[in-house]
Amino acid sequence: MENGPDSMLPRHEVTRHDLMFGVLSLAIASAVFAVDMFTDIEGAVAVLYVMALLLAAQATNRKGLAALSGTFVALTLFAFFFGSDPPGDLAAFLRLAVALAALLVTTALLLRNDRARSELLRTNAALRESEERYRSIFDRTRVALWERDYSKVRSYLMDLRARGVSDLGTYSQAHPDFIAECMGMVEIVAANEAANDLLGTSTTHAPAGVMTGFISPTSPAMTSILQAIMDGARYFEDTVEVIGASGGTKSVLLSIGLPEDPLSFNRVIVSMIDITQREEARIALAEAQAELSRALSAATIGVLSASLAHELNQPLGATGVNSQTLLRWLDRTPPDLEAARRASERILRDSNRASEIIRNTRAMLSAKPQESERIDLNTLVIDTLSLMEHDLQRERTTVDVIKHGELPPIPAIKVEMQQVLINLISNAVQAISAAAPRERLITVTLDSQDQEDFVLITVRDTGCGLGGEAKEKIFTPFFTTKNTGMGMGLSICRNTIEARGGSLTGRNHPDGGALFEIRLPKEQADA
Ligand code: ADP
């Protein structure tokens, strides 16, 4: 009757067993009714319906039982009032009452018993279902899982603790076989496919084995696991080296969920995630980073020396030219002392500039921030052009300076700004001389009206303009299209300007030639 319609369990087929109980119950009930109805036996004959009820309980459900109980009550009453021995005395009424009470009490007990049984079966079914679900997750997941029995090792560790041992690190040093001994006590109850794949073991062999062999007893992780069990920790997780069946090692993330209940230590779940590749990638990345930082420091030194060589080239070149001029004036008879003086003044100026460049580079390298000055852009351009006088004359190039608006002083470092302008103007001179001879003109504009917060300095030439590849790469260090070029000038210029909060861009002018634009903030908080 456990599978009645009001039960949550699936209905099962009526068995021969059910049929037999049903028939027997009916036979007894009929016999009881016949005796009760047609004989004068003075006794609570109807009590015997209880037997029929007990038998029927084996074959029917709760509703059937209730219906049957009702029928038996009705039959008892019918036999009492219409039977061969009609009711007359008190004793007969009492017998009736006893029979009815027996029937009702039995029905109530049977119904309660049935409910309890149904509940038990339902719980069992749910338990079975959950166990199956757990089993299928355990078997199918791609995470390597083991069910291990740690109960022996736990008892052993608890005994040790009771004897006053608390630090297993020290204890295992004094007892070299301790860890291996403990590992021998851990039994593998089950292992899933992923676990067998990970360690290269076979499914048939894995269960019922012990944990020895896969983790080296000398591994510090083993001591930590045992310590965690001894300390009553809930969880253990660490990266561990495991040894596969073939003898190869793997890095795994080992997790053990340790139960609170000591009785559950016979089914502890252990998981491992293979992180060998991740570990290898991490090591490779660390090596690559170290390599890169070595390469970067080499590159920094390279860039720095290239930058210094580039910047010093101009003043040193000019010093050489002026020294030759000086000698020529002195070699004259009589020597032209006035011209010689002018030449030596230029030498002095250029060598001062060279020292200033070196000083500036050193200051740039030192952690101390450089003090910026307030620079008048007009003076800056005039001074720069005077420094380049020789080059411009040699290349027969004219420079026009055009101003738009009132130019406010700009917070910057003079020598830095000179370097930037010299670079841009030298490039322009070279671009013009490389192009077909035509008007050799460079236009420098100083504009305070272009944008509210910035002044705009442009350098435009009438040269060949930026070629296809150059347009993309001119600011990339070491990009050059010149045979003797170093490709550092523009990248240094852009860094310098950006470090002052400005910007440097380059493009072709619609009317031909290249146009470089520097934007510098008018008011800038000194970093
Ligand atoms: P370098 O002058 O040593 O080549 P730069 O960084 O100053 O290094 O310039 C990089 C490249 O940009 C040059 O080789 C050239 O191709 C291009 N370039 C720079 N200025 C101009 C310009 N005014 N006109 C045409 N091309 C230019």
Coordinates of C-alpha atoms and ligand atoms in Angstrom, one line a residue:
M1 CA 0.0 0.0 0.0
E2 CA 3.0 2.3 0.1
N3 CA 2.4 3.3 -3.5
G4 CA -1.1 4.7 -3.2
P5 CA -2.4 7.5 -5.4
D6 CA -1.9 9.9 -2.6
S7 CA 1.7 8.9 -2.2
M8 CA 4.4 10.8 -3.9
L9 CA 6.1 7.6 -4.9
P10 CA 5.6 6.1 -8.3
R11 CA 2.7 3.7 -8.5
H12 CA 3.7 0.1 -8.9
E13 CA 2.1 -2.9 -10.5
V14 CA -0.4 -5.0 -8.5
T15 CA 1.6 -8.1 -7.5
R16 CA 0.5 -11.6 -6.8
H17 CA 1.5 -10.9 -3.3
D18 CA -1.0 -8.0 -3.1
L19 CA -3.7 -10.1 -4.7
M20 CA -3.2 -12.9 -2.2
F21 CA -3.5 -10.5 0.8
G22 CA -6.6 -8.9 -0.8
V23 CA -8.4 -12.2 -1.3
L24 CA -7.5 -13.5 2.2
S25 CA -8.7 -10.2 3.7
L26 CA -12.0 -10.5 1.8
A27 CA -12.5 -14.1 2.8
I28 CA -11.9 -13.3 6.5
A29 CA -14.2 -10.3 6.3
S30 CA -17.0 -12.4 4.7
A31 CA -16.5 -15.2 7.3
V32 CA -16.7 -12.6 10.1
F33 CA -19.8 -11.0 8.7
A34 CA -21.5 -14.5 8.3
V35 CA -20.7 -15.4 11.9
D36 CA -21.7 -12.0 13.2
M37 CA -24.9 -12.0 11.2
F38 CA -26.2 -15.5 11.4
T39 CA -24.9 -17.0 14.6
D40 CA -25.8 -16.2 18.3
I41 CA -22.2 -16.2 19.5
E42 CA -22.0 -13.8 22.4
G43 CA -18.7 -12.1 21.8
A44 CA -17.3 -9.1 20.0
V45 CA -17.1 -11.1 16.8
A46 CA -16.7 -7.9 14.7
V47 CA -13.3 -7.4 16.4
L48 CA -12.1 -10.1 14.0
Y49 CA -12.6 -7.5 11.1
V50 CA -9.3 -6.2 12.5
M51 CA -7.5 -9.3 11.0
A52 CA -9.1 -8.5 7.6
L53 CA -8.0 -4.9 7.9
L54 CA -4.4 -5.9 8.8
L55 CA -4.2 -8.2 5.7
A56 CA -5.8 -5.6 3.4
A57 CA -3.3 -3.1 4.6
Q58 CA -0.6 -5.1 2.8
A59 CA -2.5 -4.8 -0.5
T60 CA -4.2 -1.5 -0.7
N61 CA -3.5 2.2 -0.2
R62 CA -4.7 4.7 2.3
K63 CA -7.9 5.5 0.6
G64 CA -8.7 1.8 0.1
L65 CA -8.0 1.2 3.8
A66 CA -10.2 4.0 4.9
A67 CA -13.0 2.7 2.6
L68 CA -12.6 -0.8 3.9
S69 CA -12.6 0.3 7.5
G70 CA -15.9 2.2 6.8
T71 CA -17.4 -0.9 5.2
F72 CA -16.5 -3.1 8.2
V73 CA -18.0 -0.6 10.5
A74 CA -21.2 -0.6 8.4
L75 CA -21.3 -4.4 8.3
T76 CA -20.8 -4.6 12.1
L77 CA -23.7 -2.2 12.6
F78 CA -25.9 -3.9 10.1
A79 CA -25.2 -7.3 11.8
F80 CA -25.9 -5.8 15.2
F81 CA -29.3 -4.4 14.3
F82 CA -30.5 -6.9 11.7
G83 CA -28.6 -10.1 12.7
S84 CA -30.1 -13.3 14.1
D85 CA -29.5 -12.0 17.7
P86 CA -31.1 -8.5 17.8
P87 CA -29.6 -6.1 20.3
G88 CA -31.3 -6.2 23.7
D89 CA -28.9 -5.9 26.6
L90 CA -26.1 -3.6 27.7
A91 CA -23.5 -6.4 27.2
A92 CA -24.4 -6.6 23.5
F93 CA -23.9 -2.8 23.2
L94 CA -20.6 -3.0 25.0
R95 CA -19.5 -5.8 22.6
L96 CA -20.4 -3.6 19.7
A97 CA -18.5 -0.6 21.2
V98 CA -15.4 -2.8 21.7
A99 CA -15.5 -4.1 18.1
L100 CA -16.0 -0.6 16.7
A101 CA -13.2 0.9 18.9
A102 CA -10.9 -1.9 17.8
L103 CA -11.7 -1.3 14.1
L104 CA -11.2 2.5 14.4
V105 CA -8.0 2.3 16.5
T106 CA -6.5 -0.2 14.1
T107 CA -7.5 1.9 11.1
A108 CA -5.9 5.0 12.7
L109 CA -2.7 3.1 13.5
L110 CA -2.5 1.6 10.1
L111 CA -3.0 5.0 8.4
R112 CA -0.3 6.6 10.6
N113 CA 2.1 3.7 10.0
D114 CA 1.5 4.0 6.2
R115 CA 2.2 7.7 6.3
A116 CA 5.5 7.1 8.2
R117 CA 6.4 4.4 5.7
S118 CA 5.7 6.6 2.7
E119 CA 7.8 9.3 4.2
L120 CA 10.6 7.0 4.8
L121 CA 10.5 5.7 1.3
R122 CA 10.3 9.2 -0.1
T123 CA 13.4 10.2 1.9
N124 CA 15.2 7.0 0.8
A125 CA 14.3 7.8 -2.8
A126 CA 15.6 11.4 -2.5
L127 CA 18.7 10.1 -0.8
R128 CA 19.3 7.6 -3.6
E129 CA 18.7 10.3 -6.2
S130 CA 21.1 12.7 -4.5
E131 CA 23.7 9.9 -4.2
E132 CA 23.3 9.2 -7.9
R133 CA 23.6 12.9 -8.8
Y134 CA 26.7 13.1 -6.7
R135 CA 28.1 10.0 -8.3
S136 CA 27.4 11.3 -11.8
I137 CA 29.0 14.7 -11.0
F138 CA 31.9 12.9 -9.4
D139 CA 32.4 10.6 -12.4
R140 CA 31.8 13.1 -15.2
T141 CA 33.5 16.3 -14.0
R142 CA 36.8 17.1 -15.7
V143 CA 38.3 18.1 -12.3
A144 CA 40.3 15.2 -10.9
L145 CA 38.5 14.0 -7.8
W146 CA 39.2 11.3 -5.2
E147 CA 37.3 10.0 -2.3
R148 CA 39.8 9.1 0.3
D149 CA 39.5 7.6 3.7
Y150 CA 41.4 9.7 6.2
S151 CA 39.8 8.2 9.3
K152 CA 42.8 6.1 10.3
V153 CA 45.3 8.8 9.9
R154 CA 43.0 11.2 11.7
S155 CA 42.8 8.9 14.7
Y156 CA 46.5 8.5 14.6
L157 CA 47.1 12.2 14.6
M158 CA 44.6 12.8 17.4
D159 CA 46.5 10.2 19.5
L160 CA 49.7 12.1 18.8
R161 CA 48.0 15.3 19.9
A162 CA 46.8 13.7 23.0
R163 CA 50.4 12.8 23.7
G164 CA 51.4 16.4 23.4
V165 CA 52.6 16.7 19.8
S166 CA 51.5 19.9 18.2
D167 CA 54.1 20.8 15.6
L168 CA 54.3 18.1 12.9
G169 CA 57.2 19.8 11.1
T170 CA 59.4 19.3 14.1
Y171 CA 58.0 15.9 14.8
S172 CA 58.6 14.6 11.3
Q173 CA 62.2 15.8 11.5
A174 CA 62.7 13.7 14.6
H175 CA 60.8 10.7 13.1
P176 CA 61.8 10.5 9.4
D177 CA 59.3 7.7 8.6
F178 CA 56.4 9.5 10.1
I179 CA 55.0 11.1 6.8
A180 CA 55.4 8.0 4.8
E181 CA 53.7 6.0 7.6
C182 CA 50.7 8.5 7.6
M183 CA 50.4 8.3 3.8
G184 CA 50.2 4.6 4.0
M185 CA 47.1 5.0 6.2
V186 CA 45.2 7.0 3.6
E187 CA 43.0 4.8 1.5
I188 CA 41.6 5.7 -1.9
V189 CA 37.9 4.9 -1.9
A190 CA 37.2 6.1 -5.4
A191 CA 38.8 8.1 -8.2
N192 CA 37.1 9.6 -11.2
E193 CA 38.3 9.3 -14.8
A194 CA 39.9 12.8 -14.7
A195 CA 41.9 11.7 -11.7
N196 CA 43.1 8.6 -13.5
D197 CA 44.0 10.7 -16.5
L198 CA 45.9 13.2 -14.4
L199 CA 48.1 10.7 -12.7
G200 CA 48.1 8.1 -15.6
T201 CA 46.5 5.4 -13.4
S202 CA 43.9 3.0 -14.5
T203 CA 40.4 3.0 -13.1
T204 CA 40.6 -0.6 -12.1
H205 CA 43.8 -0.1 -10.2
A206 CA 43.1 3.3 -8.5
P207 CA 40.4 2.4 -5.9
A208 CA 41.4 0.7 -2.8
G209 CA 45.0 1.8 -3.2
V210 CA 46.8 3.9 -0.7
M211 CA 48.1 7.4 -1.3
T212 CA 51.8 6.6 -1.3
G213 CA 53.7 7.3 -4.4
F214 CA 51.9 10.3 -5.9
I215 CA 53.2 12.9 -3.5
S216 CA 56.7 12.7 -2.3
P217 CA 56.9 12.2 1.5
T218 CA 59.5 14.9 1.5
S219 CA 57.1 17.4 0.0
P220 CA 56.3 20.1 2.6
A221 CA 52.6 20.0 1.4
M222 CA 52.3 16.5 3.0
T223 CA 53.3 17.9 6.4
S224 CA 50.9 20.8 5.9
I225 CA 48.0 18.5 5.1
L226 CA 48.6 16.4 8.2
Q227 CA 48.9 19.5 10.3
A228 CA 45.6 20.8 8.9
I229 CA 43.9 17.6 9.9
M230 CA 45.5 17.6 13.3
D231 CA 44.5 21.3 13.9
G232 CA 40.9 20.6 12.8
A233 CA 41.1 22.9 9.8
R234 CA 38.1 22.9 7.4
Y235 CA 40.0 23.2 4.2
F236 CA 43.5 22.7 2.7
E237 CA 44.6 24.2 -0.5
D238 CA 48.1 24.5 -2.0
T239 CA 50.2 24.1 -5.2
V240 CA 51.8 20.7 -5.1
E241 CA 54.1 18.7 -7.3
V242 CA 52.6 15.2 -8.0
I243 CA 54.4 12.2 -9.5
G244 CA 52.4 10.4 -12.2
A245 CA 52.4 6.7 -12.7
S246 CA 54.9 7.1 -15.5
G247 CA 57.3 8.9 -13.1
G248 CA 56.7 12.4 -14.7
T249 CA 55.9 15.3 -12.4
K250 CA 53.0 17.8 -12.6
S251 CA 52.1 20.9 -10.8
V252 CA 48.6 20.7 -9.4
L253 CA 46.3 22.9 -7.3
L254 CA 45.4 20.4 -4.5
S255 CA 42.2 21.1 -2.5
I256 CA 41.0 19.0 0.4
G257 CA 37.6 19.7 2.1
L258 CA 38.1 18.4 5.6
P259 CA 34.8 17.5 7.3
E260 CA 33.7 18.8 10.7
D261 CA 32.3 15.5 11.8
P262 CA 35.1 13.0 12.7
L263 CA 32.9 10.2 11.4
S264 CA 32.9 11.7 7.9
F265 CA 36.7 11.4 7.6
N266 CA 36.1 8.0 5.8
R267 CA 34.9 10.0 2.7
V268 CA 37.0 13.0 2.2
I269 CA 36.9 14.6 -1.2
V270 CA 40.3 15.6 -2.7
S271 CA 40.5 17.5 -5.9
M272 CA 43.5 18.4 -8.2
I273 CA 43.6 20.9 -11.0
D274 CA 46.5 20.5 -13.4
I275 CA 48.3 23.8 -13.5
T276 CA 51.5 22.6 -15.1
Q277 CA 51.0 24.6 -18.2
R278 CA 50.0 27.7 -16.3
E279 CA 53.1 27.3 -14.1
E280 CA 55.3 26.8 -17.1
A281 CA 53.8 29.9 -18.7
R282 CA 54.3 31.8 -15.5
I283 CA 58.0 30.9 -15.4
A284 CA 58.4 31.7 -19.1
L285 CA 56.7 35.0 -18.5
A286 CA 59.0 35.8 -15.6
E287 CA 62.0 34.9 -17.7
A288 CA 60.7 37.0 -20.6
Q289 CA 60.1 39.9 -18.3
A290 CA 63.7 39.7 -16.9
E291 CA 65.0 39.5 -20.5
L292 CA 62.9 42.4 -21.5
S293 CA 64.0 44.6 -18.6
R294 CA 67.6 43.7 -19.5
A295 CA 66.9 44.6 -23.1
L296 CA 65.1 47.8 -22.0
S297 CA 68.0 49.0 -19.9
A298 CA 70.4 48.3 -22.8
A299 CA 68.0 50.2 -25.1
T300 CA 67.7 53.1 -22.6
I301 CA 71.5 53.4 -22.5
G302 CA 71.5 53.2 -26.4
V303 CA 68.7 55.8 -26.7
L304 CA 70.5 58.1 -24.3
S305 CA 73.8 57.9 -26.0
A306 CA 72.1 58.3 -29.4
S307 CA 70.2 61.3 -28.0
L308 CA 73.4 62.9 -26.6
A309 CA 75.3 62.2 -29.8
H310 CA 72.5 63.7 -31.8
E311 CA 72.2 66.8 -29.7
L312 CA 75.9 67.4 -29.4
N313 CA 76.5 67.0 -33.1
Q314 CA 75.1 70.4 -33.9
P315 CA 77.2 72.6 -31.4
L316 CA 80.3 70.5 -31.9
G317 CA 80.0 70.7 -35.7
A318 CA 79.5 74.4 -35.5
T319 CA 82.6 74.7 -33.2
G320 CA 84.6 72.8 -35.8
V321 CA 83.4 75.2 -38.6
N322 CA 84.0 78.3 -36.5
S323 CA 87.5 77.1 -35.4
Q324 CA 88.4 76.7 -39.1
T325 CA 87.0 80.2 -39.8
L326 CA 89.0 81.6 -36.8
L327 CA 92.2 80.0 -38.1
R328 CA 91.6 81.5 -41.6
W329 CA 91.1 85.0 -40.1
L330 CA 94.3 84.6 -38.0
D331 CA 96.3 83.3 -41.0
R332 CA 95.6 86.4 -43.0
T333 CA 98.3 89.1 -43.2
P334 CA 97.6 91.1 -41.3
P335 CA 95.2 88.9 -39.2
D336 CA 91.6 90.1 -39.1
L337 CA 91.3 90.2 -35.4
E338 CA 87.8 91.6 -35.4
A339 CA 86.5 88.6 -37.5
A340 CA 88.6 86.2 -35.4
R341 CA 87.0 87.6 -32.3
R342 CA 83.5 87.0 -33.7
A343 CA 84.4 83.5 -34.7
S344 CA 85.8 82.7 -31.2
E345 CA 82.7 84.2 -29.6
R346 CA 80.7 81.7 -31.7
I347 CA 83.0 78.9 -30.6
L348 CA 82.4 79.9 -27.0
R349 CA 78.7 80.1 -27.5
D350 CA 78.5 76.7 -29.1
S351 CA 80.7 75.0 -26.5
N352 CA 78.6 76.6 -23.7
R353 CA 75.6 75.1 -25.5
A354 CA 77.3 71.7 -25.6
S355 CA 77.9 71.9 -21.8
E356 CA 74.4 73.0 -21.3
I357 CA 73.1 70.0 -23.2
I358 CA 75.2 67.6 -21.1
R359 CA 74.1 69.4 -17.9
N360 CA 70.5 69.2 -19.0
T361 CA 70.8 65.5 -19.8
R362 CA 72.3 64.8 -16.4
A363 CA 69.6 66.8 -14.7
M364 CA 67.0 64.8 -16.7
L365 CA 68.6 61.5 -15.4
S366 CA 68.7 62.7 -11.8
A367 CA 65.5 62.3 -9.7
K368 CA 65.5 66.0 -9.0
P369 CA 62.9 67.8 -11.1
Q370 CA 64.3 70.5 -13.4
E371 CA 63.4 74.1 -12.7
S372 CA 61.6 75.7 -15.6
E373 CA 62.1 79.3 -16.5
R374 CA 59.7 81.8 -18.1
I375 CA 60.7 81.9 -21.7
D376 CA 60.0 84.6 -24.2
L377 CA 59.3 82.6 -27.4
N378 CA 60.3 85.4 -29.7
T379 CA 63.8 85.6 -28.1
L380 CA 64.0 81.8 -28.1
V381 CA 63.4 81.6 -31.9
I382 CA 65.9 84.5 -32.6
D383 CA 68.6 82.9 -30.4
T384 CA 68.0 79.5 -32.0
L385 CA 68.3 80.9 -35.5
S386 CA 71.5 82.7 -34.6
L387 CA 72.9 79.3 -33.4
M388 CA 72.0 77.8 -36.8
E389 CA 73.2 80.8 -38.8
H390 CA 76.0 78.9 -40.4
D391 CA 73.9 75.9 -41.5
L392 CA 71.2 78.2 -42.9
Q393 CA 73.8 80.2 -44.9
R394 CA 75.5 77.1 -46.2
E395 CA 72.2 75.7 -47.4
R396 CA 71.0 79.1 -48.7
T397 CA 67.8 78.8 -46.8
T398 CA 65.7 81.7 -45.5
V399 CA 63.7 81.5 -42.3
D400 CA 60.6 83.7 -41.9
V401 CA 59.3 84.3 -38.5
I402 CA 55.6 85.3 -38.3
K403 CA 53.8 86.2 -35.0
H404 CA 50.1 86.2 -34.3
G405 CA 48.9 87.9 -31.2
E406 CA 50.7 88.9 -28.0
L407 CA 53.0 86.1 -26.9
P408 CA 52.9 85.4 -23.2
P409 CA 56.1 84.0 -21.5
I410 CA 56.1 80.2 -21.5
P411 CA 57.2 78.1 -18.5
A412 CA 59.8 75.8 -20.0
I413 CA 63.5 75.0 -20.1
K414 CA 65.3 77.1 -22.7
V415 CA 67.9 74.6 -23.8
E416 CA 65.2 72.0 -24.2
M417 CA 63.1 74.2 -26.4
Q418 CA 66.2 75.2 -28.4
Q419 CA 66.9 71.5 -29.0
V420 CA 63.4 71.0 -30.3
L421 CA 63.5 73.9 -32.6
I422 CA 67.0 73.1 -33.9
N423 CA 65.8 69.6 -34.7
L424 CA 62.7 70.7 -36.6
I425 CA 64.6 73.4 -38.5
S426 CA 67.6 71.1 -39.3
N427 CA 65.1 68.5 -40.6
A428 CA 63.4 71.2 -42.7
V429 CA 66.8 72.4 -44.1
Q430 CA 67.7 68.8 -45.0
A431 CA 64.2 68.2 -46.6
I432 CA 64.5 71.4 -48.7
S433 CA 68.1 70.6 -49.9
A434 CA 67.0 67.0 -50.8
A435 CA 64.1 68.3 -52.9
A436 CA 64.5 69.9 -56.4
P437 CA 66.0 73.4 -56.1
R438 CA 63.3 76.0 -55.8
E439 CA 62.5 78.6 -53.2
R440 CA 64.3 77.5 -50.0
L441 CA 62.0 78.9 -47.4
I442 CA 61.2 77.8 -43.8
T443 CA 58.4 79.6 -42.0
V444 CA 58.2 79.6 -38.3
T445 CA 55.0 81.0 -36.8
L446 CA 54.3 81.8 -33.2
D447 CA 50.6 82.0 -32.5
S448 CA 48.9 82.7 -29.1
Q449 CA 45.4 83.0 -30.6
D450 CA 45.0 79.5 -32.0
Q451 CA 43.8 78.0 -28.7
E452 CA 42.9 79.6 -25.5
D453 CA 45.3 77.7 -23.2
F454 CA 48.1 76.9 -25.6
V455 CA 50.6 78.7 -27.8
L456 CA 51.2 77.2 -31.2
I457 CA 54.6 77.1 -32.8
T458 CA 54.7 75.8 -36.4
V459 CA 57.7 75.0 -38.6
R460 CA 56.9 74.6 -42.2
D461 CA 59.2 73.9 -45.1
T462 CA 59.0 73.8 -48.9
G463 CA 60.7 70.4 -49.1
C464 CA 59.6 67.0 -50.3
G465 CA 57.1 66.5 -47.5
L466 CA 56.6 63.2 -45.5
G467 CA 56.7 60.0 -47.5
G468 CA 54.0 57.3 -47.1
E469 CA 55.9 55.2 -44.4
A470 CA 57.4 58.3 -42.8
K471 CA 53.9 59.8 -42.1
E472 CA 53.2 56.9 -39.8
K473 CA 56.6 56.4 -38.2
I474 CA 58.5 59.8 -38.0
F475 CA 58.1 59.8 -34.2
T476 CA 59.3 56.2 -33.7
P477 CA 62.8 56.0 -32.3
F478 CA 65.4 55.0 -34.9
F479 CA 63.1 55.6 -37.8
T480 CA 65.1 57.5 -40.5
T481 CA 65.1 57.8 -44.3
K482 CA 68.5 59.5 -44.3
N483 CA 71.8 57.7 -45.0
T484 CA 73.5 59.3 -42.1
G485 CA 70.4 59.8 -39.9
M486 CA 69.9 58.3 -36.5
G487 CA 66.1 58.6 -36.4
M488 CA 66.1 60.0 -32.8
G489 CA 65.4 63.7 -33.3
L490 CA 61.7 63.7 -33.6
S491 CA 61.1 61.1 -30.9
I492 CA 63.2 63.1 -28.5
C493 CA 61.4 66.3 -29.5
R494 CA 58.0 64.7 -28.9
N495 CA 59.1 63.4 -25.5
T496 CA 60.4 66.8 -24.5
I497 CA 57.2 68.6 -25.5
E498 CA 54.9 66.0 -23.9
A499 CA 56.9 66.1 -20.7
R500 CA 56.0 69.9 -20.6
G501 CA 52.3 69.1 -21.0
G502 CA 52.2 69.9 -24.7
S503 CA 52.0 68.1 -28.0
L504 CA 54.0 67.7 -31.2
T505 CA 52.5 66.6 -34.5
G506 CA 53.7 66.4 -38.1
R507 CA 51.9 66.2 -41.4
N508 CA 52.1 67.4 -45.0
H509 CA 51.0 70.9 -45.8
P510 CA 48.3 71.0 -48.5
D511 CA 50.5 73.3 -50.6
G512 CA 53.5 71.0 -50.3
G513 CA 56.3 70.5 -47.8
A514 CA 56.1 69.3 -44.2
L515 CA 54.4 71.1 -41.3
F516 CA 55.2 70.5 -37.7
E517 CA 53.1 71.9 -34.9
I518 CA 54.1 72.3 -31.3
R519 CA 51.5 73.2 -28.7
L520 CA 52.7 74.3 -25.3
P521 CA 50.4 75.2 -22.4
K522 CA 50.4 78.9 -21.5
E523 CA 50.1 78.3 -17.8
Q524 CA 51.5 75.1 -16.6
A525 CA 51.9 73.9 -13.0
D526 CA 55.6 73.0 -12.6
A527 CA 55.8 69.3 -11.9
Ligands
ADP1 P1 66.7 61.8 -38.6 O1 66.7 63.3 -38.9 O2 68.0 61.4 -37.9 O3 66.3 60.9 -39.7 P2 64.3 62.4 -37.2 O4 63.6 61.7 -36.1 O5 64.6 63.9 -37.0 O6 65.6 61.6 -37.5 O7 63.4 62.3 -38.5 C1 62.9 61.1 -38.8 C2 62.5 61.0 -40.3 O8 61.4 61.9 -40.5 C3 63.5 61.5 -41.2 O9 64.4 60.5 -41.6 C4 62.6 61.9 -42.4 O10 62.3 60.8 -43.2 C5 61.3 62.4 -41.8 N1 61.3 63.9 -41.6 C6 61.6 64.6 -40.6 N2 61.4 65.9 -40.8 C7 61.0 66.0 -42.1 C8 60.7 67.1 -43.0 N3 60.7 68.4 -42.6 N4 60.4 66.8 -44.3 C9 60.3 65.6 -44.7 N5 60.6 64.5 -43.9 C10 61.0 64.7 -42.7

